[in-house]
Tab-separated table of C-alpha atoms in Angstrom:
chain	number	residue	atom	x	y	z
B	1	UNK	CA	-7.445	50.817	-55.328
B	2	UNK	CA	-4.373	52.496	-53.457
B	3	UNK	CA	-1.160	51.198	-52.406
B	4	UNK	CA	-0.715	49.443	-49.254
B	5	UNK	CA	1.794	51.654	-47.974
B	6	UNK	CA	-0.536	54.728	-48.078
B	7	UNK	CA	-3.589	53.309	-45.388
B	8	UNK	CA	-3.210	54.496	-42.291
B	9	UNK	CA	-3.313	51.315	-39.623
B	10	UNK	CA	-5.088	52.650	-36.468
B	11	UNK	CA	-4.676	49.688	-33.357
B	12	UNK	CA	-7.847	48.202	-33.013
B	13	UNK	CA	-9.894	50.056	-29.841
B	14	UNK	CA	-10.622	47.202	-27.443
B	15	UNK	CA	-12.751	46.917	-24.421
B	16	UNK	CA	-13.323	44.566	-21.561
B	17	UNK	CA	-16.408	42.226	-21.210
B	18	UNK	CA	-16.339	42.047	-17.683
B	19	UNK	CA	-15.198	38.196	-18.189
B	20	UNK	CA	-11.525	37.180	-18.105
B	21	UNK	CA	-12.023	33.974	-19.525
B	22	UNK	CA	-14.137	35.364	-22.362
B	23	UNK	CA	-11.488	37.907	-23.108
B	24	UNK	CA	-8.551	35.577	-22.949
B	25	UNK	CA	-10.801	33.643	-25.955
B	26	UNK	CA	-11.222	36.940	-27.326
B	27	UNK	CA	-8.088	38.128	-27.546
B	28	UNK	CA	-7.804	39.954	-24.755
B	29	UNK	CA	-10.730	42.439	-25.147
B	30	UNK	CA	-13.897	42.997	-27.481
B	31	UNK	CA	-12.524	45.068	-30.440
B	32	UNK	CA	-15.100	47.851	-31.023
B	33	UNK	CA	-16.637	47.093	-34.232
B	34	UNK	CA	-16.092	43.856	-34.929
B	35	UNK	CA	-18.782	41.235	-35.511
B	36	UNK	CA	-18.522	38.027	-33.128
B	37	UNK	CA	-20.637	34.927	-33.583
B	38	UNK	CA	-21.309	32.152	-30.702
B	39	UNK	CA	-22.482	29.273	-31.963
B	40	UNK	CA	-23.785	26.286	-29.949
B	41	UNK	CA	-25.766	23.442	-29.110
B	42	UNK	CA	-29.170	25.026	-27.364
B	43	UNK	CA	-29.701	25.334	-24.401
B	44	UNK	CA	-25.458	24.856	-23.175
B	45	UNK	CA	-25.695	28.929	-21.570
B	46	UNK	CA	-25.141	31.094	-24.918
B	47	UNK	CA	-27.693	33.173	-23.456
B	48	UNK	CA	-26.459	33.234	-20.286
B	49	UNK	CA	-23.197	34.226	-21.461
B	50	UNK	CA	-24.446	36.879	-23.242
B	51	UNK	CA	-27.105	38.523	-20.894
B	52	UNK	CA	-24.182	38.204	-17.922
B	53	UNK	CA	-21.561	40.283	-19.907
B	54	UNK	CA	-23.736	42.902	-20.143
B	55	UNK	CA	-23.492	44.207	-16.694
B	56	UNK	CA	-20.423	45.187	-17.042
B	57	UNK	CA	-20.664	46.067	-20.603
B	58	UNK	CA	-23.652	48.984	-19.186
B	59	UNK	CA	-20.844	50.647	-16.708
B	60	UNK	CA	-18.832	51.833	-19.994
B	61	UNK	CA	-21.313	51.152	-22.819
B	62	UNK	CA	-25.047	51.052	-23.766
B	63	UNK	CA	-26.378	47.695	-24.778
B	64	UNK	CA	-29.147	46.369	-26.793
B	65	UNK	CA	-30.033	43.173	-26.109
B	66	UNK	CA	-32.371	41.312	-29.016
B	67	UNK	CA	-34.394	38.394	-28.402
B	68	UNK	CA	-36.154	36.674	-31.435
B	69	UNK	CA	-36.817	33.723	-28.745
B	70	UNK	CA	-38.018	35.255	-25.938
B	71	UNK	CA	-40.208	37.752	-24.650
B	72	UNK	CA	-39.318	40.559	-23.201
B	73	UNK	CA	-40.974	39.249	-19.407
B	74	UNK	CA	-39.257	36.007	-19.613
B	75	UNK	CA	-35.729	38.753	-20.262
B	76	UNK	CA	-36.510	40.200	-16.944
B	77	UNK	CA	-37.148	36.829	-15.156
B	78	UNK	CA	-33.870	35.982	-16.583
B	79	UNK	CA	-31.431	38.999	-16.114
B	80	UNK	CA	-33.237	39.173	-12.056
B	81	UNK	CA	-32.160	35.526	-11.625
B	82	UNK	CA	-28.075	36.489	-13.281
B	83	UNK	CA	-28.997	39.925	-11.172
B	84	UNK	CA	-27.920	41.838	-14.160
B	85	UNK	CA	-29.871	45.383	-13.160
B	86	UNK	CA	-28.657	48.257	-15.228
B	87	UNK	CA	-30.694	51.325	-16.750
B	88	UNK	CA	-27.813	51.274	-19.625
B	89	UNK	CA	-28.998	47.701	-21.101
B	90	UNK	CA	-32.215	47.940	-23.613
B	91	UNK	CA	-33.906	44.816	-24.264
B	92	UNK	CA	-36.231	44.210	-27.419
B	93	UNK	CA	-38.418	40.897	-28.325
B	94	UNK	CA	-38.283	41.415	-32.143
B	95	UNK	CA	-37.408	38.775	-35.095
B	96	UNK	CA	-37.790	41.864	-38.350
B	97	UNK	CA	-34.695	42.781	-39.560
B	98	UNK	CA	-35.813	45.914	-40.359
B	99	UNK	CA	-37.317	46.881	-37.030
B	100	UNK	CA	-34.328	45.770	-35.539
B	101	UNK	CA	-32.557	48.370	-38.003
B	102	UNK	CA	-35.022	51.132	-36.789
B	103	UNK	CA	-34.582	50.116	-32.905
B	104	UNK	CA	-30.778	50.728	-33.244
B	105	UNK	CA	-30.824	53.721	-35.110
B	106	UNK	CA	-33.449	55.177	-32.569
B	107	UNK	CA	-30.808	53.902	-29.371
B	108	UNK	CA	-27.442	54.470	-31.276
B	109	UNK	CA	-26.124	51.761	-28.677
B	110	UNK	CA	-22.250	50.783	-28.097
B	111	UNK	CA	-22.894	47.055	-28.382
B	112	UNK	CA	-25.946	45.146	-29.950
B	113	UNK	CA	-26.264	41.481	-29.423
B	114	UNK	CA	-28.909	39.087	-31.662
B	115	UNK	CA	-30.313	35.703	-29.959
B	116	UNK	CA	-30.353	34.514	-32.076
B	117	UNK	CA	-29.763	34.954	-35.728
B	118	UNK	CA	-31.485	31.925	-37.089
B	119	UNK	CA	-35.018	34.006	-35.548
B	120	UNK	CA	-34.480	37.365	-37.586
B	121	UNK	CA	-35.856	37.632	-41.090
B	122	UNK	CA	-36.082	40.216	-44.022
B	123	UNK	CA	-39.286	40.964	-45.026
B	124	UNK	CA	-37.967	41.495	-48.823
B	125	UNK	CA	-36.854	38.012	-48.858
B	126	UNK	CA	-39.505	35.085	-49.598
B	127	UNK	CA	-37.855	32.189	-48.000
B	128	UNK	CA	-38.883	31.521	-44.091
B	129	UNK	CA	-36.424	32.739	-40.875
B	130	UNK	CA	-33.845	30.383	-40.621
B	131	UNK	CA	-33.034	29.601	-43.759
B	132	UNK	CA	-29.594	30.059	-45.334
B	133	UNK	CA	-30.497	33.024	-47.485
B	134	UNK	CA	-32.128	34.497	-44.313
B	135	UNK	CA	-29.201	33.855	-41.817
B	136	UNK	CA	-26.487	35.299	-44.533
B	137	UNK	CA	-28.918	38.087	-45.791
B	138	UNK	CA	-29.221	38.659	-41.796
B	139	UNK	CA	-25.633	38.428	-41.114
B	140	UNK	CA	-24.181	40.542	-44.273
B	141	UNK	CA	-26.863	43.561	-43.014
B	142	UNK	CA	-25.536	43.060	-39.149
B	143	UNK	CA	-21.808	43.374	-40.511
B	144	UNK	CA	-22.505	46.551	-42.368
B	145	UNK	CA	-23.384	47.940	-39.049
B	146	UNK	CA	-20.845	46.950	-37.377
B	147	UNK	CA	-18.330	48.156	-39.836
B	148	UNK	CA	-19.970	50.978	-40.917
B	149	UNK	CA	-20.856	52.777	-37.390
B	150	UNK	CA	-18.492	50.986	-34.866
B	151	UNK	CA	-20.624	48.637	-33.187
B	152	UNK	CA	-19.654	45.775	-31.322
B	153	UNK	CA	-22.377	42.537	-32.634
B	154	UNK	CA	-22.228	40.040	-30.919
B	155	UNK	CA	-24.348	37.090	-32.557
B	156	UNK	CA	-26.067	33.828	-30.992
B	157	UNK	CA	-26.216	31.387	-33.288
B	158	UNK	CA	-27.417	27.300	-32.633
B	159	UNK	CA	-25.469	24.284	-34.008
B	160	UNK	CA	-27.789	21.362	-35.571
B	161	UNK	CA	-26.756	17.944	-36.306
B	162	UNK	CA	-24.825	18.752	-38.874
B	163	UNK	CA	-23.348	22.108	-38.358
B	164	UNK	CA	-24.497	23.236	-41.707
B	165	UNK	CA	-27.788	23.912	-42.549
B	166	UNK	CA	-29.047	27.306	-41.357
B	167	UNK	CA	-26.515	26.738	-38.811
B	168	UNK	CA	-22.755	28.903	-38.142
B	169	UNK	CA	-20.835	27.153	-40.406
B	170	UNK	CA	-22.214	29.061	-43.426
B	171	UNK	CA	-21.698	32.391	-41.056
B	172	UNK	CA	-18.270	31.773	-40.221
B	173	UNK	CA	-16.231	32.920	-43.021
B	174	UNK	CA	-18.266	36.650	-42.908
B	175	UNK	CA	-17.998	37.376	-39.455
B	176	UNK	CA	-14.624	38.334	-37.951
B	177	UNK	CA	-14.739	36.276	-34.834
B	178	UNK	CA	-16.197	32.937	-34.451
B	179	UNK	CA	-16.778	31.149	-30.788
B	180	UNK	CA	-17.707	27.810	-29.585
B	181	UNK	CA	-19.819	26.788	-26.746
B	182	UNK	CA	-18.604	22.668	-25.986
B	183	UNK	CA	-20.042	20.695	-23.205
B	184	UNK	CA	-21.984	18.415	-22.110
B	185	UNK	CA	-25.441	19.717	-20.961
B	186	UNK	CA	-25.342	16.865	-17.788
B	187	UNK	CA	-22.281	18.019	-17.078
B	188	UNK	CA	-21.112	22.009	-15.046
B	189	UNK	CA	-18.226	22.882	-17.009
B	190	UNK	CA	-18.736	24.568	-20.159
B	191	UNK	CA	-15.731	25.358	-22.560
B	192	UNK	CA	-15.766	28.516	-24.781
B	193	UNK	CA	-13.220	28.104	-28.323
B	194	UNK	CA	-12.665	30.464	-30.614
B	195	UNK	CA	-12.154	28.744	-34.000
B	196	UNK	CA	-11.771	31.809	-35.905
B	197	UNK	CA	-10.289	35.160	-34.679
B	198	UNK	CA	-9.140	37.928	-37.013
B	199	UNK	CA	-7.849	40.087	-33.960
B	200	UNK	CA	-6.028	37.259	-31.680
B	201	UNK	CA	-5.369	33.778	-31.483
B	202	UNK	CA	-7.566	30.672	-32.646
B	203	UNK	CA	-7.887	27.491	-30.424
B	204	UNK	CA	-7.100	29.609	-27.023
B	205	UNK	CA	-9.717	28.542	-24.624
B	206	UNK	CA	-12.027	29.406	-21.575
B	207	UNK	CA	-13.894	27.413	-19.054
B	208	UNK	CA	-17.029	28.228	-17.573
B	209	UNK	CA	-18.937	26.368	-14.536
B	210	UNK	CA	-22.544	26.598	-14.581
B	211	UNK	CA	-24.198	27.168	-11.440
B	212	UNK	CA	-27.939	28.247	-10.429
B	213	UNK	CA	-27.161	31.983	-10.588
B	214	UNK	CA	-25.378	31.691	-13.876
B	215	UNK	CA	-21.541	30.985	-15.353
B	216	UNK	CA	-18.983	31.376	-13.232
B	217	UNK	CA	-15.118	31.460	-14.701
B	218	UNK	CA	-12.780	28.125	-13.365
B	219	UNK	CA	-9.669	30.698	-13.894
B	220	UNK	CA	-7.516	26.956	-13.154
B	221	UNK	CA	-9.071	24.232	-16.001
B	222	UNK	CA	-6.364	21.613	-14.503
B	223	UNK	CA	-7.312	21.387	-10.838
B	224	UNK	CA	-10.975	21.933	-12.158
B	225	UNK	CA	-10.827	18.744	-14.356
B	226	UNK	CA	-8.678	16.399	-12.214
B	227	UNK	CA	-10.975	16.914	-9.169
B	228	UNK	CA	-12.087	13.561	-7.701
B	229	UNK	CA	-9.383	11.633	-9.407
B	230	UNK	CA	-9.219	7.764	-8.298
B	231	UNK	CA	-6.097	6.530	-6.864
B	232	UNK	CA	-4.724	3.131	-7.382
B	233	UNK	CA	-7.825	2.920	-9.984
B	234	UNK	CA	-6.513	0.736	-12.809
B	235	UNK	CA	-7.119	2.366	-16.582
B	236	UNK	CA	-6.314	5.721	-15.625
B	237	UNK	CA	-3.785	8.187	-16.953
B	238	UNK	CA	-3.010	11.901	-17.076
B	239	UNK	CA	-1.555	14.270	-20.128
B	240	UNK	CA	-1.301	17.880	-20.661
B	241	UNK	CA	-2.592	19.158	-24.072
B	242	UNK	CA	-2.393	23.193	-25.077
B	243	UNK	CA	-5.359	24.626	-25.930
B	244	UNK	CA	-4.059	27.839	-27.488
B	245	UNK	CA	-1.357	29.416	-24.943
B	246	UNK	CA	-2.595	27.450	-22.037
B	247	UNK	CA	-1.551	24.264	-20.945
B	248	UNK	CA	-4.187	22.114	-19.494
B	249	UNK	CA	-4.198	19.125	-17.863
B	250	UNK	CA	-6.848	16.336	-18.560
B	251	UNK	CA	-7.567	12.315	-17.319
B	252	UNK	CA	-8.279	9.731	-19.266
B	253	UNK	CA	-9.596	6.877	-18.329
B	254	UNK	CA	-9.780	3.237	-20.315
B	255	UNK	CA	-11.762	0.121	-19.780
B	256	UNK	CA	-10.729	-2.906	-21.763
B	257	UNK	CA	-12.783	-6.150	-20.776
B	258	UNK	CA	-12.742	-10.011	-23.114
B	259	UNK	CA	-15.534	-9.219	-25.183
B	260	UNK	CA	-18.571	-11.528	-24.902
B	261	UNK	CA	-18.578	-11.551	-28.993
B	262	UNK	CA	-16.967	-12.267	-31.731
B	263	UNK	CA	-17.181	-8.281	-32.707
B	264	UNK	CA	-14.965	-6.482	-30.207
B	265	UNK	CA	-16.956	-3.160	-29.307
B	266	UNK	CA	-14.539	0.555	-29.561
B	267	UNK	CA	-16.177	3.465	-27.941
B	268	UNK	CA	-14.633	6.600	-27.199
B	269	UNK	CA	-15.839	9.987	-25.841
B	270	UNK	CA	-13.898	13.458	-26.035
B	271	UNK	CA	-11.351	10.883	-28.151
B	272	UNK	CA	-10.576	10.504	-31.851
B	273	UNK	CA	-12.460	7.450	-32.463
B	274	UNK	CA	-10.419	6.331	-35.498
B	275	UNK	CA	-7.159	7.391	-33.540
B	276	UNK	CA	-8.095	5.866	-30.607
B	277	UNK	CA	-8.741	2.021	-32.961
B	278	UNK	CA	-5.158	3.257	-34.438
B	279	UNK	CA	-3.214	3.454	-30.884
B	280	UNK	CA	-5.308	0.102	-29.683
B	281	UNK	CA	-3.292	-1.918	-33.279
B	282	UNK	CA	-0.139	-0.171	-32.143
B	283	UNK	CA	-0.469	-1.209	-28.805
B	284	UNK	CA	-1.447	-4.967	-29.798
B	285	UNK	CA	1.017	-5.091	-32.452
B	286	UNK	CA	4.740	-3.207	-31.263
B	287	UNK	CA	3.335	-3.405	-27.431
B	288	UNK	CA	2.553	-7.178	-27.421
B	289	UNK	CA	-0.759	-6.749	-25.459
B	290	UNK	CA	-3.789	-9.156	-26.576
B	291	UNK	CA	-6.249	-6.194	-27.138
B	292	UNK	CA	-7.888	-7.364	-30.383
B	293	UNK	CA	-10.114	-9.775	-28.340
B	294	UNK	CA	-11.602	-7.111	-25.958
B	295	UNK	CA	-13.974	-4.650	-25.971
B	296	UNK	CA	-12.255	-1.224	-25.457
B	297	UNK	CA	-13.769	2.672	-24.067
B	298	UNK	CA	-11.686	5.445	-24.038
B	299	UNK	CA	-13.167	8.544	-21.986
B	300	UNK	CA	-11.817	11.952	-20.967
B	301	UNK	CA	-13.014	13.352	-17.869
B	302	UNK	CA	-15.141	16.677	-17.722
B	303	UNK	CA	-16.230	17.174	-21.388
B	304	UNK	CA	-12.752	18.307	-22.788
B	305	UNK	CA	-12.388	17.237	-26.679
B	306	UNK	CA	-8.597	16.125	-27.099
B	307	UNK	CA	-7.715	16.396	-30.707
B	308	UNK	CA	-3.815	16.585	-30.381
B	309	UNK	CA	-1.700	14.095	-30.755
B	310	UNK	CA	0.441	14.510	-27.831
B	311	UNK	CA	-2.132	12.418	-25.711
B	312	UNK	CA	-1.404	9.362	-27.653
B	313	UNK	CA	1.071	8.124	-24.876
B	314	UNK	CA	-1.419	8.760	-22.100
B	315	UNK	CA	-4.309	7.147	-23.748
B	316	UNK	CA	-1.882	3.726	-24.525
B	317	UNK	CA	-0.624	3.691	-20.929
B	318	UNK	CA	-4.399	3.853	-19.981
B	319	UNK	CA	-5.314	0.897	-22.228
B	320	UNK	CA	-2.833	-1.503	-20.628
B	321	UNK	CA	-3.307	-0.342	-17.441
B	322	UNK	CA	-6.660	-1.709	-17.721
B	323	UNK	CA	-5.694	-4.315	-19.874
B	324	UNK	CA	-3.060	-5.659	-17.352
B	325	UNK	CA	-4.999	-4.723	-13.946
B	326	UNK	CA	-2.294	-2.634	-12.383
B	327	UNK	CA	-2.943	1.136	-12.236
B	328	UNK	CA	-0.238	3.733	-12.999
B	329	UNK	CA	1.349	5.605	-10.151
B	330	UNK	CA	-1.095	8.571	-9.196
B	331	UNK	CA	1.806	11.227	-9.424
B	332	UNK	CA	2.999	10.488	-13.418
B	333	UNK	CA	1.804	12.009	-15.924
B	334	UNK	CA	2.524	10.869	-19.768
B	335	UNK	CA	3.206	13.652	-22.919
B	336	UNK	CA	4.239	12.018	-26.204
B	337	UNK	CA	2.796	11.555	-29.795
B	338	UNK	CA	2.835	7.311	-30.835
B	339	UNK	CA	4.102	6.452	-34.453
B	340	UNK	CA	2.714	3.361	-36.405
B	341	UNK	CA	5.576	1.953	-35.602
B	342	UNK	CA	5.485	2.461	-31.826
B	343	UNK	CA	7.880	5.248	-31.533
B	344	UNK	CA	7.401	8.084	-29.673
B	345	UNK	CA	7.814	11.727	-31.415
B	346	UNK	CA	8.349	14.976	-29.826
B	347	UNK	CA	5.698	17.342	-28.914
B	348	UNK	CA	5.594	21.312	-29.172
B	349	UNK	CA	5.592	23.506	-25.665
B	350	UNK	CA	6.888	20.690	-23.617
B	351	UNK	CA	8.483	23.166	-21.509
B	352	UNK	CA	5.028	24.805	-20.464
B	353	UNK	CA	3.234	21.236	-20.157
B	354	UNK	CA	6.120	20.282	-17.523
B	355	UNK	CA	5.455	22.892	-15.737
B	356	UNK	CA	1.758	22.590	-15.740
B	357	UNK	CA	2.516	18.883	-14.483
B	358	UNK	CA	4.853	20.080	-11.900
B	359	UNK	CA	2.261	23.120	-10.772
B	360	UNK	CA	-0.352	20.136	-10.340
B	361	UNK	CA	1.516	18.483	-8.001
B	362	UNK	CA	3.065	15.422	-10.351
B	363	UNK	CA	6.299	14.407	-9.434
B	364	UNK	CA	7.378	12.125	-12.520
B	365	UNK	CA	6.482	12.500	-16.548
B	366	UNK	CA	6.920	9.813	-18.976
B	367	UNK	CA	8.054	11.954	-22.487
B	368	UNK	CA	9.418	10.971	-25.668
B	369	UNK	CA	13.924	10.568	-26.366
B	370	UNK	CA	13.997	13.549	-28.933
B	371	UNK	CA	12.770	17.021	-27.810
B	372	UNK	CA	12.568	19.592	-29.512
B	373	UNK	CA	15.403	22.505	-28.839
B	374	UNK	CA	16.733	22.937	-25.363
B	375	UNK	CA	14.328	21.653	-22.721
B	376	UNK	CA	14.092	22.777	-18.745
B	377	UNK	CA	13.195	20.423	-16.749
B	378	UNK	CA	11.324	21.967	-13.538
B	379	UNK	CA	12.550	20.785	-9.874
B	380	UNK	CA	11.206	18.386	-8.181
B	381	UNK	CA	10.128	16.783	-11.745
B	382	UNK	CA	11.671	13.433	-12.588
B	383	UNK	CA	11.381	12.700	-16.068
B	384	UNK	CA	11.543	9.806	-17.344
B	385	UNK	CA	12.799	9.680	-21.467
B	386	UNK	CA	11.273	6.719	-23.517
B	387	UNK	CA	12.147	5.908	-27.213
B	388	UNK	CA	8.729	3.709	-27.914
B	389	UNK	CA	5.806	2.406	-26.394
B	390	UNK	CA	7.560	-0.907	-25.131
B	391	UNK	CA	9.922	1.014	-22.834
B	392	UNK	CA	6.957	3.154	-21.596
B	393	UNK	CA	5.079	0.231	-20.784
B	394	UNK	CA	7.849	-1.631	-18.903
């Protein structure tokens, strides 16, 4: 062991993938000889990603691209229909970890990436590919590589049911990097997290559109997700949530109708369900609204997954809008986190949502009394201060 103050701390060498939006998630950059796992459902365009990075990764680097899922024909189909063409990239169809071993010490390439780690296996252990012993024994052999000769990995891996088994979620505390691939497969955006980063910031985001010839980056989420809003459409109400640095805007859209039973029906999508039951009591309770004796959906528009709480206000505006038949005016948006006891509390980076709103085109913004420190207001913004949910409402 040796003191702390004797290493030598070298900035981390980092490179661009060719992608803004993936580098934004990344950081700004691949860092050469770090490890990076994307995990995701199949078939929501890890692959894609991956084999469309790598023509611009071959103008710098040399890449070796290994399939354990496909061959190396149905590669070439693939990378002529992305029109990745590069003499740089190297593409193998093997699942042994050990051939895989031999194929990069044979290419000595810049950046390796594995689709996908639950197909490789190690011929010394017993237990079949995909298994947990496989995937970490897998893993722990891909890190030493990276570490130990400075290459970039960049690792597929698929989500299950459960996250768990086999899946990333035992990867996630060896790799340095970990990124999520959220969407809906019926659905053209796709949004890339990063829930783990040991060289940049978690939760920071990037959105993808899927097309025919591949992703293609939606550098503006907001105007991307509030496309084909309805106006004068009853139930329907817009926030702004951060998703890392970025401020983006997002609908969402309520339908409460008397329910036909005596067992009201909740639903949500994108939505905390048990928040979502929560704001519906607080609503029926300190708003005064009837809502116990209807069936109630909560939706957000375009696949996003709001887990903050500063969409509270904007999902119990949407509620009663529906609720009461009268939509909200098309140019207000609504920030605020709702108490139990139907006050509103202040938010973080209200000053960046506003002007998000005010970019978008909004020209009022219901927000909670208390802010926190000194807030600017951007012109042309009207906003309107409310202490609880009653004065919102009204």
């Amino acid at each position: 062991a040796r003191p702390v103050t004797e290493l030598e701390a070298d900035a981390e060498i980092r490179f661009s993938t060719g992608m803004g939006e993936l580098d934004r998630v990344l950081g700004g950059g691949a860092v050469k000889g770090s490890l990076v796992l994307v995990g995701g459902a199949p078939g929501i365009g890890k692959s894609t990603l991956m084999l469309q990075i790598c023509e611009s990764l071959c103008r710098e680097n040399k890449v070796l691209y290994v399939s354990g899922e496909e061959s190396e024909h149905q590669l070439k189909l693939r990378a002529k229909r992305l029109d990745v063409q590069s003499e740089r990239l190297f593409v193998i169809s093997e699942t042994s970890l050990g051939d895989l071993l031999e194929s990069v010490a044979a290419e000595a390439p810049d950046v390796l990436i594995v689709d996908s780690i639950q197909t490789l296996y190690n011929d010394a252990l017993e237990s079949p590919a995909g298994s947990v012993s496989q995937v970490k024994d897998c893993t722990m052999a891909l890190m030493q590589l990276a570490k130990g000769q400075g290459i970039t990995v960049f690792v597929i891996g698929h989500v299950n049911k459960e996250g768990s088994i086999a899946g990333p979620k035992v990867l996630e505390h060896m790799v340095d990097c970990v990124l999520y691939f959220e969407g809906d497969q019926h659905t053209t955006y796709r949004i890339l997290r990063a829930a783990k980063n040991r060289f940049g910031a978690t939760n920071e985001i990037g959105v993808f559109e899927m097309a025919d010839a591949g992703l293609t980056e939606v550098p503006n989420p907001s105007e991307a997700l509030l496309a084909g809003r309805p106006t004068d459409a009853p139930g329907t109400c817009v926030t702004c949530v951060m998703e890392g640095a970025r401020p983006v805007l997002a609908e969402l859209q309520a339908l409460v109708v008397t329910s036909a039973g005596s067992n009201p029906r909740r639903t949500s999508n994108g939505f905390d369900y048990n928040r979502a039951a929560m704001l519906l009591a607080v609503l029926e309770k300190r708003g005064g609204l009837r809502v116990s004796a209807c069936d109630a959906y909560l939706n957000i528009i375009g696949g996003l997954s709001l887990d903050e709480p500063a969409a509270d206000l904007a999902a119990v505006i949407a509620f009663a809008s529906s609720f009461r038949d009268r939509p909200v005016p098309s140019d207000l948006a609504a920030i605020g986190e709702i108490g139990l006891t139907g006050e509103l509390r202040a938010v973080s980076a209200l000053g960046q949502r506003l002007s998000e709103v005010r970019r978008l085109g909004f020209t009022k913004c219901l927000i909670p009394k208390r802010v926190q420190g000194k807030l600017s207001v951007p012109e042309g913004l009207d906003v309107i201060r409310v202490a609880n949910i009653r004065e919102a409402l009204a």
